[in-house]
Amino acid sequence: MGDAPFSVPTQVAPIQRRQSHFRRAFIFLFLTVLLVLHPYPCRTKLARCRALDAVPGPSPDFYKRRRSDRDVPGTRATLLLGARIWTGGDNGTEVVKGHVYFDKGIIKGVGGLEVQTIKRFTLKVISISIIDAHSHLGVLSSPALSGSNDANSYNGPILPWLRSLDGLNTHDESYSLSIAGGVTTALVLPDYSGGQAFTIKLRKTAERSPTAMLLEPPYELNGTHTTSVTLPWRHIKHACGENPGRVYGATRMDTFWAFRQAYDRARQIKAKQDAYCRQALSGQWSDIGEFPEDLQWEALVDVLRGRVKVQTHCYEAVDLDDLIRLSHEFKISLAAVHHAHEAYLVPEVLKGHTVKFKSSRHNDLFIDPSLPAGSPPAAAIFATQARYKREAYRGSEFAPRILAENGIRVVMKSDHPVINSRYLLFEAQQAHYYGLPENLALGSVTTQPAQVIGLDHRIGYIKEGWDADLVMWDSHPLALGATPVQVYIDGIAQLELPYVVEKHNSLQSVPKVPNFGREAAQAIRYDGLPPLLPDESHVGDVLFKNVKGLFLPEHDGDRILDVFATQNIDSGVVLARNGSIACFGTESSCSLTLSDGDSHQVRIIDLQGGSISPSLVSYGPALGLSEIEGEVSTRDGDVFDPLVAPASPTAEQLLVRAVDGLQFAGRDALLAYRAGVTRAITAPGHTGFLGGIGVEFSLGARHKLEQGAVHEEMTGLHVCIFQGTGQPSVSTQIAVLRQWLYSAHAHEEHDEISMHSADAVRGRIPLVVETHSADVIATLIALKREFESHTGQLLRLTITGATEAHLLASELAEAGVGIVLIPTRPFPETWEQRRILPGPPLSAESAVLRLLTHGVTVGVGAIEPSSVAATRFDLGWIALESGGRISRLQAIELASINLRKLLCRNGNKGKSELVATQKGDLLSFESKVVAVISPVRGMVDIF
């Protein structure tokens, strides 16, 4: 790191690109002379042939530009002062202290500059803006409505004539949200179907059209053809594996036969075009006819000519191997394999993609000129999302580091809205936590995706001459909770009056993440399915040394106390005996307790400045009831809904209990356990109004009969009220709920539904209602008031989901209604969730903070089973973005004692587990969970 001179040198293209351009320029000049010497009809035909020699990439004079083609006249020049600038240079290791100057949509200078009259920033971090190489922004719009679902065609898996641009919705609410996360550019792909993809910049334009959002659109887009020696890259998506099989009823054999047929058709068209041009260039005009082309297949012809970045959706080793063989058969250059959950297991397969092929009509061997010679395709992947279908079952959080170690370029992507692209940076942060080096983690959402989409000549770096797309952060981009202070697209500031939270100095540096080398090696050794049960379960004494913090629930269980702080202990020891805390303090103060036990059986664990805190609880995903969501045989299934399903003789007598369908030792459950989430509260799977009775159980247990496996067999009564296709009206659902409550109060316990409704109305168990709409929440508050006024009974009402609950914060507090927010970071996925409180930088408060400020009891949950392991980071994020108004201990309460209070029959009664972390507290990127202290089981699980 150092000060760099501030200058604006003339930027030249790389040598290999210049040589290619000179060669093409000579051919271009030769054909131009031919054109002049031929009559107009012949000129038109020769022009089409000349166009075949154009190569993708920037023009030779691109780096001489003084104004961006996306410049908005009247935009003021900007000078950002006194920052640490992560430029993307030197393989992502270059950091410059200085300033950035941009004007007319492009960067004019980076480095040192003496400017004394302008206020300086205090060394904020400025980075390249985030680029999403796999998104469905605008085609799977938010909120999701049937009138704007344009990501798919159901006419077949090989549809190269489809264009995502033709379905791009400019009113998607995700654009502004994604910008607030630092995302400025996205490659918008069709979803299941193969088709053409387009790169867009996310800012609003004066024209307000999809076309105005495009970045370097293909010349053929509006029926024109290039007259240059270069042309912009095109993009196409190919999908293989389960998706085409599920959507189109095709097996893997069917899909690849369809690919081979399609490319064989394209190869025949290309051969006819090449023959046509040979005849034209030799002056044989007799009976030459029209230039041979086919609009349906022209995109695949361009693939064969090396003009298209091929983005492939493939998960498993078999799919990746099929794909590489297809590329060899038809000489196709692959830009990236997307999803690719098993790519880390077969990196040599990807390295086998060393396609060199004849370009255009000439005999020179061609490799994608934007990549290093012989470069394998990149892997565009998730950080941790896996196991949602069989193809993803062997996915690993260590995949990014393993791929990088094997020379495969790593791109983190959102697949928006699968992952809200506003938080794409969190994917890079998690990849870094699990071992991807700092430079590659930042590059995975900046420079690498720019290269994959063929636009690294103008985006993906902070360099003179590149587009002025950059982000100023409130902390290091790899620090948990890093949030933009400002985002620039084409030199235009995107955040109007952003809300900025001041972060601690410790967050201005890259986190010192744990070492997961052993775990990564096991992922390879066990073919993606390493053992996840504890390495050791110790009965007897375990002494934790160098403990920085000890956090324990208060006796009444309502809050968590910092025990060491109250006793002025800076660092001490904690002795666990048979799974319970026997002593804590200094080592000498615990010596007598140690001497009471068997000194030969003491297990010593050095926490190296770590902590011991209450374990976390999961709610939301179907942990314990589903192993692979996409495979019916691995799930408990969905319960019978009497409001929707046909009449059944037992419909009114049965109420499902989740405890009866529990499955133990699932991979998501054990991964969560190893991350400090030791319990789950799970409701029966349901897609309609009636859920059933939930259960609280251990995520670390091996089977149901094991001691401590089930903590509470019956927790709360779960129902769901929402607007949906095939569902009765909301008012009907409310009417049924009202009838059940009054019937239960009148002691009409003639069936199981009424019996458990009676438990709910008498306050013995909570009534848990899943809904998001503020209108429905208001109706539920009114129903609670009505019922309590008429009966004198107190109703324990908890609302889950609750995206719009922040609109009724004071009313919820007054009514004594608890809230479980799912997800913790809101997203307007549906119409009922559209009124979100987005949090910084778009709002001063998050939904969690507003509800807590008004006195509402709040818990938080998750959506995906694979995301439960990141609960501790979600809690740390909540604390950080509150600006100190939510302490770290209060954040832990959100997913521990608060959840049990809101969802369980007995609230916080009973013993709960503790979690020991090394080198930091439970909520930090620096720490690693090393043990679970279980008083219920009487032992300590050690990892």
Coordinates of N, CA and C in Angstrom, one line a residue, residues 234-334:
R234 N -21.7 -11.0 -27.0 CA -23.0 -11.4 -26.7 C -23.0 -12.5 -25.6
H235 N -24.2 -12.8 -25.1 CA -24.2 -13.8 -24.0 C -25.4 -14.8 -24.3
I236 N -25.1 -16.0 -23.9 CA -26.2 -17.0 -24.0 C -26.1 -18.0 -22.8
K237 N -27.3 -18.4 -22.4 CA -27.3 -19.4 -21.3 C -27.7 -20.7 -21.8
H238 N -27.0 -21.7 -21.2 CA -27.4 -23.1 -21.5 C -27.6 -23.8 -20.1
A239 N -28.7 -24.5 -20.0 CA -29.0 -25.2 -18.7 C -29.0 -26.7 -18.9
C240 N -28.4 -27.4 -18.0 CA -28.4 -28.8 -18.1 C -28.7 -29.4 -16.7
G241 N -28.9 -30.7 -16.6 CA -29.2 -31.3 -15.4 C -30.6 -31.4 -15.0
E242 N -30.9 -31.1 -13.7 CA -32.3 -31.3 -13.2 C -33.3 -30.3 -13.7
N243 N -32.9 -29.0 -13.8 CA -33.8 -28.0 -14.2 C -34.5 -28.3 -15.5
P244 N -33.8 -28.6 -16.6 CA -34.5 -28.9 -17.9 C -35.4 -30.2 -17.7
G245 N -34.8 -31.1 -16.9 CA -35.6 -32.4 -16.7 C -36.9 -32.1 -16.0
R246 N -36.9 -31.3 -15.0 CA -38.1 -31.0 -14.2 C -39.1 -30.2 -15.0
V247 N -38.6 -29.2 -15.7 CA -39.5 -28.2 -16.4 C -40.0 -28.7 -17.7
Y248 N -39.1 -29.4 -18.4 CA -39.4 -29.9 -19.8 C -39.6 -31.4 -19.9
G249 N -39.4 -32.1 -18.9 CA -39.6 -33.6 -18.9 C -38.5 -34.3 -19.7
A250 N -37.3 -33.7 -19.6 CA -36.2 -34.3 -20.4 C -35.1 -34.9 -19.4
T251 N -34.6 -36.0 -19.8 CA -33.5 -36.6 -19.0 C -32.2 -35.9 -19.5
R252 N -31.1 -36.2 -18.8 CA -29.8 -35.6 -19.2 C -29.5 -36.0 -20.6
M253 N -29.8 -37.3 -21.0 CA -29.5 -37.7 -22.3 C -30.3 -36.9 -23.3
D254 N -31.6 -36.6 -23.0 CA -32.4 -35.8 -23.9 C -31.8 -34.4 -24.1
T255 N -31.4 -33.9 -23.0 CA -30.9 -32.5 -23.0 C -29.7 -32.3 -23.9
F256 N -28.7 -33.2 -23.7 CA -27.5 -33.1 -24.5 C -27.7 -33.5 -25.9
W257 N -28.6 -34.4 -26.2 CA -28.9 -34.7 -27.6 C -29.5 -33.4 -28.2
A258 N -30.4 -32.7 -27.5 CA -30.9 -31.5 -28.0 C -29.9 -30.4 -28.2
F259 N -28.9 -30.3 -27.4 CA -27.7 -29.4 -27.6 C -27.0 -29.8 -28.8
R260 N -26.7 -31.1 -29.0 CA -25.9 -31.5 -30.2 C -26.7 -31.3 -31.5
Q261 N -28.0 -31.5 -31.4 CA -28.8 -31.2 -32.6 C -28.8 -29.7 -33.0
A262 N -28.9 -28.9 -31.9 CA -28.9 -27.5 -32.2 C -27.6 -27.0 -32.7
Y263 N -26.5 -27.4 -32.1 CA -25.2 -27.0 -32.6 C -24.8 -27.6 -33.9
D264 N -25.4 -28.8 -34.2 CA -25.1 -29.3 -35.6 C -25.8 -28.5 -36.6
R265 N -27.1 -28.0 -36.3 CA -27.8 -27.1 -37.2 C -27.0 -25.8 -37.4
A266 N -26.5 -25.3 -36.3 CA -25.7 -24.0 -36.4 C -24.5 -24.2 -37.2
R267 N -23.8 -25.4 -37.0 CA -22.6 -25.7 -37.8 C -22.9 -25.7 -39.3
Q268 N -24.0 -26.3 -39.6 CA -24.3 -26.4 -41.1 C -24.6 -25.0 -41.6
I269 N -25.2 -24.1 -40.9 CA -25.5 -22.7 -41.3 C -24.1 -22.0 -41.5
K270 N -23.3 -22.2 -40.5 CA -22.0 -21.5 -40.5 C -21.2 -22.0 -41.8
A271 N -21.2 -23.3 -42.1 CA -20.5 -23.8 -43.2 C -21.0 -23.2 -44.5
K272 N -22.4 -23.0 -44.6 CA -22.9 -22.4 -45.8 C -22.5 -20.9 -45.9
Q273 N -22.5 -20.2 -44.8 CA -22.1 -18.8 -44.8 C -20.6 -18.7 -45.3
D274 N -19.8 -19.6 -44.7 CA -18.3 -19.5 -45.1 C -18.2 -19.8 -46.6
A275 N -18.9 -20.8 -47.1 CA -18.8 -21.1 -48.5 C -19.3 -19.9 -49.4
Y276 N -20.4 -19.3 -48.9 CA -21.0 -18.2 -49.6 C -19.9 -17.1 -49.7
C277 N -19.2 -16.8 -48.6 CA -18.3 -15.7 -48.6 C -17.0 -16.0 -49.5
R278 N -16.6 -17.3 -49.5 CA -15.5 -17.6 -50.3 C -15.9 -17.4 -51.8
Q279 N -17.1 -17.7 -52.2 CA -17.5 -17.5 -53.5 C -17.6 -16.0 -53.8
A280 N -18.1 -15.2 -52.9 CA -18.3 -13.7 -53.1 C -16.9 -13.1 -53.2
L281 N -16.0 -13.4 -52.3 CA -14.7 -12.8 -52.3 C -13.8 -13.2 -53.6
S282 N -14.2 -14.3 -54.2 CA -13.5 -14.7 -55.4 C -14.2 -14.1 -56.7
G283 N -15.2 -13.3 -56.4 CA -15.9 -12.6 -57.6 C -16.8 -13.5 -58.3
Q284 N -17.2 -14.6 -57.8 CA -18.2 -15.5 -58.5 C -19.6 -15.1 -58.1
W285 N -20.1 -14.1 -58.8 CA -21.4 -13.6 -58.4 C -22.6 -14.3 -59.1
S286 N -22.3 -15.1 -60.1 CA -23.4 -15.8 -60.8 C -24.2 -16.7 -59.9
D287 N -25.5 -16.5 -59.8 CA -26.3 -17.4 -59.0 C -25.9 -17.5 -57.5
I288 N -25.3 -16.5 -57.0 CA -24.8 -16.6 -55.6 C -25.9 -16.5 -54.6
G289 N -27.1 -15.9 -54.9 CA -28.2 -15.8 -54.0 C -28.0 -14.9 -52.8
E290 N -28.9 -15.1 -51.8 CA -28.8 -14.3 -50.6 C -27.9 -15.0 -49.6
F291 N -27.4 -14.1 -48.7 CA -26.6 -14.6 -47.6 C -27.4 -15.6 -46.8
P292 N -26.8 -16.8 -46.6 CA -27.6 -17.8 -45.8 C -27.6 -17.5 -44.3
E293 N -28.8 -17.4 -43.8 CA -28.9 -17.2 -42.3 C -30.3 -17.7 -41.9
D294 N -30.4 -17.9 -40.6 CA -31.6 -18.4 -39.9 C -31.8 -17.7 -38.6
L295 N -32.8 -16.8 -38.5 CA -32.9 -16.0 -37.3 C -33.0 -16.8 -36.0
Q296 N -33.6 -18.0 -36.1 CA -33.7 -18.9 -34.9 C -32.3 -19.3 -34.4
W297 N -31.4 -19.6 -35.3 CA -30.2 -20.2 -34.9 C -29.0 -19.3 -35.0
E298 N -29.2 -18.0 -35.3 CA -28.0 -17.1 -35.6 C -27.2 -17.0 -34.3
A299 N -27.8 -17.0 -33.1 CA -27.0 -16.8 -31.9 C -26.0 -18.0 -31.7
L300 N -26.4 -19.2 -32.1 CA -25.5 -20.4 -31.9 C -24.5 -20.3 -33.0
V301 N -24.8 -19.8 -34.2 CA -23.7 -19.6 -35.2 C -22.7 -18.7 -34.7
D302 N -23.1 -17.6 -34.0 CA -22.1 -16.7 -33.4 C -21.3 -17.3 -32.3
V303 N -22.0 -18.3 -31.6 CA -21.2 -19.0 -30.6 C -20.0 -19.8 -31.3
L304 N -20.3 -20.4 -32.4 CA -19.3 -21.1 -33.1 C -18.2 -20.2 -33.7
R305 N -18.6 -18.9 -33.9 CA -17.6 -18.0 -34.4 C -16.8 -17.3 -33.3
G306 N -17.1 -17.7 -32.0 CA -16.4 -17.1 -30.9 C -16.8 -15.7 -30.5
R307 N -18.0 -15.4 -30.7 CA -18.5 -14.0 -30.4 C -19.4 -14.0 -29.2
V308 N -19.7 -15.1 -28.6 CA -20.7 -15.2 -27.5 C -20.1 -15.8 -26.3
K309 N -20.3 -15.1 -25.2 CA -19.9 -15.7 -23.9 C -21.0 -16.7 -23.5
V310 N -20.6 -18.0 -23.4 CA -21.5 -19.0 -23.1 C -21.5 -19.2 -21.5
Q311 N -22.7 -19.0 -20.9 CA -22.9 -19.1 -19.5 C -23.7 -20.3 -19.3
T312 N -23.2 -21.3 -18.5 CA -23.9 -22.6 -18.4 C -24.4 -22.9 -17.0
H313 N -25.6 -23.4 -16.9 CA -26.2 -23.8 -15.6 C -26.0 -25.3 -15.5
C314 N -25.0 -25.7 -14.7 CA -24.7 -27.1 -14.5 C -24.2 -27.3 -13.1
Y315 N -24.7 -28.4 -12.4 CA -24.4 -28.6 -11.0 C -23.4 -29.7 -10.8
E316 N -23.7 -30.9 -11.4 CA -22.9 -32.1 -10.9 C -21.8 -32.5 -11.9
A317 N -21.0 -33.4 -11.4 CA -19.8 -33.8 -12.2 C -20.3 -34.4 -13.5
V318 N -21.4 -35.1 -13.6 CA -21.8 -35.7 -14.9 C -22.2 -34.6 -15.8
D319 N -22.8 -33.5 -15.3 CA -23.2 -32.4 -16.2 C -22.0 -31.6 -16.7
L320 N -21.0 -31.4 -15.8 CA -19.8 -30.7 -16.2 C -19.0 -31.5 -17.2
D321 N -19.0 -32.8 -17.0 CA -18.2 -33.6 -18.0 C -19.0 -33.6 -19.3
D322 N -20.3 -33.7 -19.3 CA -21.1 -33.6 -20.6 C -20.8 -32.3 -21.3
L323 N -20.8 -31.2 -20.5 CA -20.6 -29.9 -21.1 C -19.2 -29.8 -21.7
I324 N -18.2 -30.2 -21.1 CA -16.8 -30.1 -21.6 C -16.7 -30.9 -22.9
R325 N -17.3 -32.1 -22.9 CA -17.3 -32.9 -24.2 C -18.1 -32.2 -25.3
L326 N -19.2 -31.6 -24.9 CA -19.9 -30.8 -26.0 C -19.1 -29.7 -26.5
S327 N -18.3 -29.0 -25.6 CA -17.5 -27.9 -26.1 C -16.4 -28.4 -27.0
H328 N -15.9 -29.5 -26.7 CA -14.8 -30.1 -27.6 C -15.4 -30.5 -29.0
E329 N -16.6 -31.1 -28.9 CA -17.2 -31.6 -30.2 C -17.5 -30.4 -31.1
F330 N -18.0 -29.3 -30.6 CA -18.4 -28.2 -31.5 C -17.5 -27.0 -31.4
K331 N -16.3 -27.1 -30.7 CA -15.4 -26.0 -30.5 C -16.0 -24.8 -30.0
I332 N -16.6 -25.0 -28.8 CA -17.3 -23.9 -28.1 C -16.4 -23.4 -26.9
S333 N -16.3 -22.1 -26.8 CA -15.5 -21.6 -25.7 C -16.5 -21.2 -24.6
L334 N -16.3 -21.7 -23.3 CA -17.2 -21.6 -22.2 C -16.7 -20.4 -21.3

